mmCIF file of C-alpha atoms in Angstrom:
data_model
loop_
_atom_site.group_PDB
_atom_site.id
_atom_site.type_symbol
_atom_site.label_atom_id
_atom_site.label_comp_id
_atom_site.label_asym_id
_atom_site.label_seq_id
_atom_site.Cartn_x
_atom_site.Cartn_y
_atom_site.Cartn_z
ATOM 1 C CA GLN A 1 17.521 -29.149 -5.128
ATOM 2 C CA LYS A 2 14.461 -27.048 -5.785
ATOM 3 C CA GLU A 3 11.165 -28.877 -5.878
ATOM 4 C CA VAL A 4 10.191 -27.373 -9.231
ATOM 5 C CA GLU A 5 12.869 -26.077 -11.568
ATOM 6 C CA GLN A 6 12.573 -23.890 -14.622
ATOM 7 C CA ASN A 7 15.101 -22.021 -16.683
ATOM 8 C CA SER A 8 14.504 -18.347 -15.916
ATOM 9 C CA GLY A 9 15.255 -17.266 -19.488
ATOM 10 C CA PRO A 10 14.595 -15.082 -21.251
ATOM 11 C CA LEU A 11 13.660 -17.397 -24.058
ATOM 12 C CA SER A 12 13.504 -15.350 -27.231
ATOM 13 C CA VAL A 13 11.662 -16.669 -30.285
ATOM 14 C CA PRO A 14 10.540 -14.984 -33.497
ATOM 15 C CA GLU A 15 6.882 -14.497 -34.225
ATOM 16 C CA GLY A 16 5.364 -17.617 -35.772
ATOM 17 C CA ALA A 17 7.915 -19.994 -34.256
ATOM 18 C CA ILE A 18 7.361 -22.727 -31.680
ATOM 19 C CA ALA A 19 8.307 -21.832 -28.114
ATOM 20 C CA SER A 20 9.302 -24.747 -25.903
ATOM 21 C CA LEU A 21 9.211 -24.299 -22.136
ATOM 22 C CA ASN A 22 10.474 -26.967 -19.769
ATOM 23 C CA CYS A 23 10.020 -27.821 -16.121
ATOM 24 C CA THR A 24 11.384 -30.586 -13.909
ATOM 25 C CA TYR A 25 10.142 -31.620 -10.493
ATOM 26 C CA SER A 26 11.795 -33.549 -7.720
ATOM 27 C CA ASP A 27 8.981 -35.397 -5.959
ATOM 28 C CA ARG A 28 7.702 -38.531 -7.671
ATOM 29 C CA VAL A 29 4.397 -38.395 -5.794
ATOM 30 C CA SER A 30 3.428 -35.247 -7.689
ATOM 31 C CA GLN A 31 -0.020 -35.821 -9.155
ATOM 32 C CA SER A 32 -1.210 -32.728 -10.972
ATOM 33 C CA PHE A 33 0.680 -30.317 -13.175
ATOM 34 C CA PHE A 34 -0.220 -26.841 -14.310
ATOM 35 C CA TRP A 35 1.076 -24.110 -16.555
ATOM 36 C CA TYR A 36 0.185 -20.535 -15.697
ATOM 37 C CA ARG A 37 0.955 -17.411 -17.698
ATOM 38 C CA GLN A 38 1.773 -14.213 -15.849
ATOM 39 C CA TYR A 39 2.066 -10.809 -17.466
ATOM 40 C CA SER A 40 4.192 -8.243 -15.688
ATOM 41 C CA GLY A 41 2.362 -6.830 -12.670
ATOM 42 C CA LYS A 42 -0.590 -9.186 -13.101
ATOM 43 C CA SER A 43 -1.658 -12.403 -11.394
ATOM 44 C CA PRO A 44 -1.145 -15.926 -12.794
ATOM 45 C CA GLU A 45 -3.648 -17.100 -15.367
ATOM 46 C CA LEU A 46 -4.167 -20.822 -16.008
ATOM 47 C CA ILE A 47 -3.222 -22.057 -19.457
ATOM 48 C CA MET A 48 -3.170 -25.831 -19.155
ATOM 49 C CA SER A 49 -3.477 -28.628 -16.643
ATOM 50 C CA ILE A 50 -2.247 -32.175 -17.207
ATOM 51 C CA TYR A 51 -2.571 -35.235 -15.044
ATOM 52 C CA SER A 52 -1.409 -38.267 -17.036
ATOM 53 C CA ASN A 53 1.579 -39.100 -19.197
ATOM 54 C CA GLY A 54 1.501 -37.944 -22.774
ATOM 55 C CA ASP A 55 0.367 -34.855 -24.620
ATOM 56 C CA LYS A 56 -2.607 -32.601 -24.094
ATOM 57 C CA GLU A 57 -3.476 -30.019 -26.722
ATOM 58 C CA ASP A 58 -5.568 -26.884 -26.416
ATOM 59 C CA GLY A 59 -5.458 -24.545 -29.380
ATOM 60 C CA ARG A 60 -1.893 -23.352 -29.908
ATOM 61 C CA PHE A 61 -0.759 -24.871 -26.605
ATOM 62 C CA THR A 62 0.422 -28.440 -25.971
ATOM 63 C CA ALA A 63 1.418 -29.717 -22.554
ATOM 64 C CA GLN A 64 3.582 -32.810 -22.317
ATOM 65 C CA LEU A 65 4.078 -34.907 -19.197
ATOM 66 C CA ASN A 66 6.656 -37.613 -18.567
ATOM 67 C CA LYS A 67 6.365 -38.888 -15.008
ATOM 68 C CA ALA A 68 9.210 -41.376 -15.368
ATOM 69 C CA SER A 69 11.610 -38.556 -16.214
ATOM 70 C CA GLN A 70 9.823 -36.094 -13.933
ATOM 71 C CA TYR A 71 9.402 -33.353 -16.448
ATOM 72 C CA VAL A 72 6.565 -31.393 -17.920
ATOM 73 C CA SER A 73 6.785 -29.085 -20.896
ATOM 74 C CA LEU A 74 4.666 -26.525 -22.702
ATOM 75 C CA LEU A 75 4.817 -25.923 -26.432
ATOM 76 C CA ILE A 76 3.371 -22.765 -27.923
ATOM 77 C CA ARG A 77 2.858 -22.980 -31.670
ATOM 78 C CA ASP A 78 2.689 -19.939 -33.933
ATOM 79 C CA SER A 79 4.025 -17.712 -31.149
ATOM 80 C CA GLN A 80 2.654 -14.173 -31.047
ATOM 81 C CA PRO A 81 4.086 -11.040 -29.424
ATOM 82 C CA SER A 82 1.089 -11.188 -27.071
ATOM 83 C CA ASP A 83 2.474 -14.493 -25.735
ATOM 84 C CA SER A 84 5.404 -12.581 -24.233
ATOM 85 C CA ALA A 85 5.072 -13.209 -20.504
ATOM 86 C CA THR A 86 6.446 -15.324 -17.695
ATOM 87 C CA TYR A 87 5.294 -18.936 -17.733
ATOM 88 C CA LEU A 88 5.004 -20.616 -14.368
ATOM 89 C CA CYS A 89 5.076 -24.362 -13.902
ATOM 90 C CA ALA A 90 3.249 -25.643 -10.819
ATOM 91 C CA VAL A 91 2.842 -29.103 -9.337
ATOM 92 C CA LYS A 92 0.555 -30.535 -6.726
ATOM 93 C CA ARG A 93 1.487 -33.544 -4.625
ATOM 94 C CA ASN A 94 -0.797 -35.197 -2.125
ATOM 95 C CA THR A 95 -1.875 -31.964 -0.512
ATOM 96 C CA ASP A 96 -3.806 -29.159 -2.129
ATOM 97 C CA LYS A 97 -1.096 -26.528 -2.265
ATOM 98 C CA LEU A 98 0.637 -25.671 -5.510
ATOM 99 C CA ILE A 99 4.413 -25.622 -5.657
ATOM 100 C CA PHE A 100 5.665 -23.209 -8.287
ATOM 101 C CA GLY A 101 8.873 -22.862 -10.187
ATOM 102 C CA THR A 102 10.459 -19.449 -10.580
ATOM 103 C CA GLY A 103 9.038 -19.110 -14.086
ATOM 104 C CA THR A 104 10.500 -18.754 -17.570
ATOM 105 C CA ARG A 105 10.310 -15.375 -19.258
ATOM 106 C CA LEU A 106 9.295 -15.687 -22.906
ATOM 107 C CA GLN A 107 9.908 -12.924 -25.410
ATOM 108 C CA VAL A 108 8.333 -13.183 -28.864
ATOM 109 C CA PHE A 109 9.772 -10.637 -31.261
ATOM 110 C CA PRO A 110 8.109 -9.525 -34.513
ATOM 111 C CA ASP B 1 -19.568 -15.405 -13.446
ATOM 112 C CA THR B 2 -17.274 -13.210 -11.401
ATOM 113 C CA GLY B 3 -13.765 -14.305 -10.646
ATOM 114 C CA VAL B 4 -11.742 -14.082 -7.461
ATOM 115 C CA SER B 5 -11.603 -10.538 -6.129
ATOM 116 C CA GLN B 6 -9.133 -8.989 -3.731
ATOM 117 C CA ASP B 7 -9.134 -5.742 -1.829
ATOM 118 C CA PRO B 8 -7.207 -3.498 -1.698
ATOM 119 C CA ARG B 9 -5.212 -3.831 -4.893
ATOM 120 C CA HIS B 10 -2.359 -1.780 -3.488
ATOM 121 C CA LYS B 11 -1.321 -0.994 0.054
ATOM 122 C CA ILE B 12 1.539 1.185 1.207
ATOM 123 C CA THR B 13 2.268 1.131 4.909
ATOM 124 C CA LYS B 14 4.991 2.044 7.331
ATOM 125 C CA ARG B 15 7.038 -0.544 9.113
ATOM 126 C CA GLY B 16 5.387 -1.662 12.315
ATOM 127 C CA GLN B 17 1.822 -1.038 11.179
ATOM 128 C CA ASN B 18 -0.820 -3.758 10.840
ATOM 129 C CA VAL B 19 -2.492 -4.460 7.508
ATOM 130 C CA THR B 20 -5.462 -6.602 6.515
ATOM 131 C CA PHE B 21 -6.323 -7.926 3.076
ATOM 132 C CA ARG B 22 -9.588 -9.395 1.885
ATOM 133 C CA CYS B 23 -10.286 -12.112 -0.674
ATOM 134 C CA ASP B 24 -13.659 -13.081 -2.137
ATOM 135 C CA PRO B 25 -13.488 -16.436 -3.939
ATOM 136 C CA ILE B 26 -15.546 -17.613 -6.891
ATOM 137 C CA SER B 27 -18.988 -18.194 -5.413
ATOM 138 C CA GLU B 28 -19.246 -21.980 -5.663
ATOM 139 C CA HIS B 29 -15.629 -22.619 -4.620
ATOM 140 C CA ASN B 30 -15.177 -24.041 -1.146
ATOM 141 C CA ARG B 31 -11.376 -23.957 -1.113
ATOM 142 C CA LEU B 32 -9.427 -20.749 -0.713
ATOM 143 C CA TYR B 33 -5.647 -20.304 -0.825
ATOM 144 C CA TRP B 34 -3.205 -17.528 0.018
ATOM 145 C CA TYR B 35 0.167 -17.218 -1.712
ATOM 146 C CA ARG B 36 2.914 -14.625 -1.605
ATOM 147 C CA GLN B 37 5.044 -13.652 -4.583
ATOM 148 C CA THR B 38 8.194 -11.560 -4.614
ATOM 149 C CA LEU B 39 9.936 -10.179 -7.683
ATOM 150 C CA GLY B 40 11.496 -12.846 -9.869
ATOM 151 C CA GLN B 41 10.021 -15.711 -7.883
ATOM 152 C CA GLY B 42 7.028 -17.962 -8.291
ATOM 153 C CA PRO B 43 4.157 -17.740 -5.820
ATOM 154 C CA GLU B 44 4.846 -19.370 -2.439
ATOM 155 C CA PHE B 45 2.065 -21.100 -0.555
ATOM 156 C CA LEU B 46 1.024 -19.529 2.740
ATOM 157 C CA THR B 47 -2.195 -21.221 3.858
ATOM 158 C CA TYR B 48 -5.480 -22.662 2.678
ATOM 159 C CA PHE B 49 -9.042 -23.213 3.831
ATOM 160 C CA GLN B 50 -11.721 -25.705 3.010
ATOM 161 C CA ASN B 51 -14.922 -23.942 3.946
ATOM 162 C CA GLU B 52 -14.098 -22.278 7.273
ATOM 163 C CA ALA B 53 -11.425 -24.769 8.338
ATOM 164 C CA GLN B 54 -7.781 -23.785 7.933
ATOM 165 C CA LEU B 55 -6.259 -27.062 6.741
ATOM 166 C CA GLU B 56 -2.636 -26.212 6.125
ATOM 167 C CA LYS B 57 -0.276 -23.427 7.057
ATOM 168 C CA SER B 58 3.218 -22.938 5.675
ATOM 169 C CA ARG B 59 6.231 -22.680 7.913
ATOM 170 C CA LEU B 60 6.874 -19.433 6.030
ATOM 171 C CA LEU B 61 3.945 -17.958 7.906
ATOM 172 C CA SER B 62 5.329 -16.354 11.041
ATOM 173 C CA ASP B 63 3.253 -15.598 14.114
ATOM 174 C CA ARG B 64 2.694 -12.105 12.732
ATOM 175 C CA PHE B 65 0.488 -13.545 9.991
ATOM 176 C CA SER B 66 -3.034 -14.748 10.592
ATOM 177 C CA ALA B 67 -5.757 -15.759 8.200
ATOM 178 C CA GLU B 68 -9.443 -16.361 8.747
ATOM 179 C CA ARG B 69 -12.438 -17.511 6.787
ATOM 180 C CA PRO B 70 -15.174 -17.248 9.401
ATOM 181 C CA LYS B 71 -18.234 -18.166 7.348
ATOM 182 C CA GLY B 72 -16.584 -20.180 4.652
ATOM 183 C CA SER B 73 -16.995 -17.389 2.130
ATOM 184 C CA PHE B 74 -14.543 -14.476 2.064
ATOM 185 C CA SER B 75 -11.165 -14.636 3.803
ATOM 186 C CA THR B 76 -8.899 -12.091 5.444
ATOM 187 C CA LEU B 77 -5.132 -12.137 5.810
ATOM 188 C CA GLU B 78 -3.689 -9.919 8.526
ATOM 189 C CA ILE B 79 -0.045 -9.025 8.961
ATOM 190 C CA GLN B 80 0.878 -7.492 12.284
ATOM 191 C CA ARG B 81 3.927 -5.303 12.877
ATOM 192 C CA THR B 82 4.862 -5.245 9.215
ATOM 193 C CA GLU B 83 8.505 -5.468 8.186
ATOM 194 C CA GLN B 84 10.152 -4.400 4.947
ATOM 195 C CA GLY B 85 10.595 -8.064 4.059
ATOM 196 C CA ASP B 86 6.822 -8.428 3.937
ATOM 197 C CA SER B 87 6.720 -6.314 0.776
ATOM 198 C CA ALA B 88 5.317 -8.621 -1.891
ATOM 199 C CA MET B 89 2.263 -9.432 -3.972
ATOM 200 C CA TYR B 90 -0.277 -11.364 -1.915
ATOM 201 C CA LEU B 91 -2.336 -13.634 -4.118
ATOM 202 C CA CYS B 92 -5.577 -15.373 -3.316
ATOM 203 C CA ALA B 93 -6.875 -18.355 -5.276
ATOM 204 C CA SER B 94 -9.931 -20.557 -5.055
ATOM 205 C CA SER B 95 -11.010 -23.983 -6.258
ATOM 206 C CA THR B 96 -13.634 -26.640 -5.729
ATOM 207 C CA ASN B 97 -13.013 -30.083 -4.309
ATOM 208 C CA ARG B 98 -15.153 -31.685 -7.004
ATOM 209 C CA GLY B 99 -13.771 -32.702 -10.364
ATOM 210 C CA THR B 100 -10.969 -30.431 -11.506
ATOM 211 C CA ASP B 101 -8.660 -29.108 -8.806
ATOM 212 C CA THR B 102 -7.665 -26.038 -10.757
ATOM 213 C CA GLN B 103 -6.894 -22.972 -8.699
ATOM 214 C CA TYR B 104 -7.984 -19.619 -10.094
ATOM 215 C CA PHE B 105 -6.135 -16.557 -8.934
ATOM 216 C CA GLY B 106 -7.379 -13.127 -8.017
ATOM 217 C CA PRO B 107 -5.639 -9.916 -9.123
ATOM 218 C CA GLY B 108 -3.507 -9.771 -5.985
ATOM 219 C CA THR B 109 -2.764 -7.141 -3.368
ATOM 220 C CA ARG B 110 0.595 -5.457 -3.744
ATOM 221 C CA LEU B 111 2.021 -4.523 -0.348
ATOM 222 C CA THR B 112 4.837 -2.031 0.042
ATOM 223 C CA VAL B 113 6.303 -1.580 3.510
ATOM 224 C CA LEU B 114 8.351 1.599 3.887
#
């Protein structure tokens, strides 16, 4: 079992729709959770961090964390073609290294 | 406020050669991380420093890899006797140990071993 699992996609959504990206993790001691966006050929760029159960909103983005079920999700409202990228879920346990999933490729079509 | 910088951005080398990459973190960040990313995969942790101390090193890091951060500022990652399997994007990130633990990534160094 991989430590952090994501569906590789692609997830295709029309412009203006809500994109829902999911991530599950295996280790219950995971403490911090991050979503990064990565455009092709570029480095990861932080979108959201979340540390406690519930929702956290930032503009069009909402991160949701459920530690009991060991999943974290990212919702993108009013999706734009510029949101087309790979979204990486990362978790941190009791050390400082990030453990990444393989990423979900999102395609937003006009 | 400058971000994390890495040099070079691209490196093409022949198998068996040594290569060295440099990372300059965000100025007030005392933690520095190296990751490696291959096509279709997420970044994999290699090693990290707090100031000049190397605190953790992945088992992925063979003896051919060495990293330093001699003055607690910039860091270098050296790969000796490169192999084709070393071809990847090498990413550097930095963070503080105060408040948020967010890691900010540099642009990466893309290594191609022929």
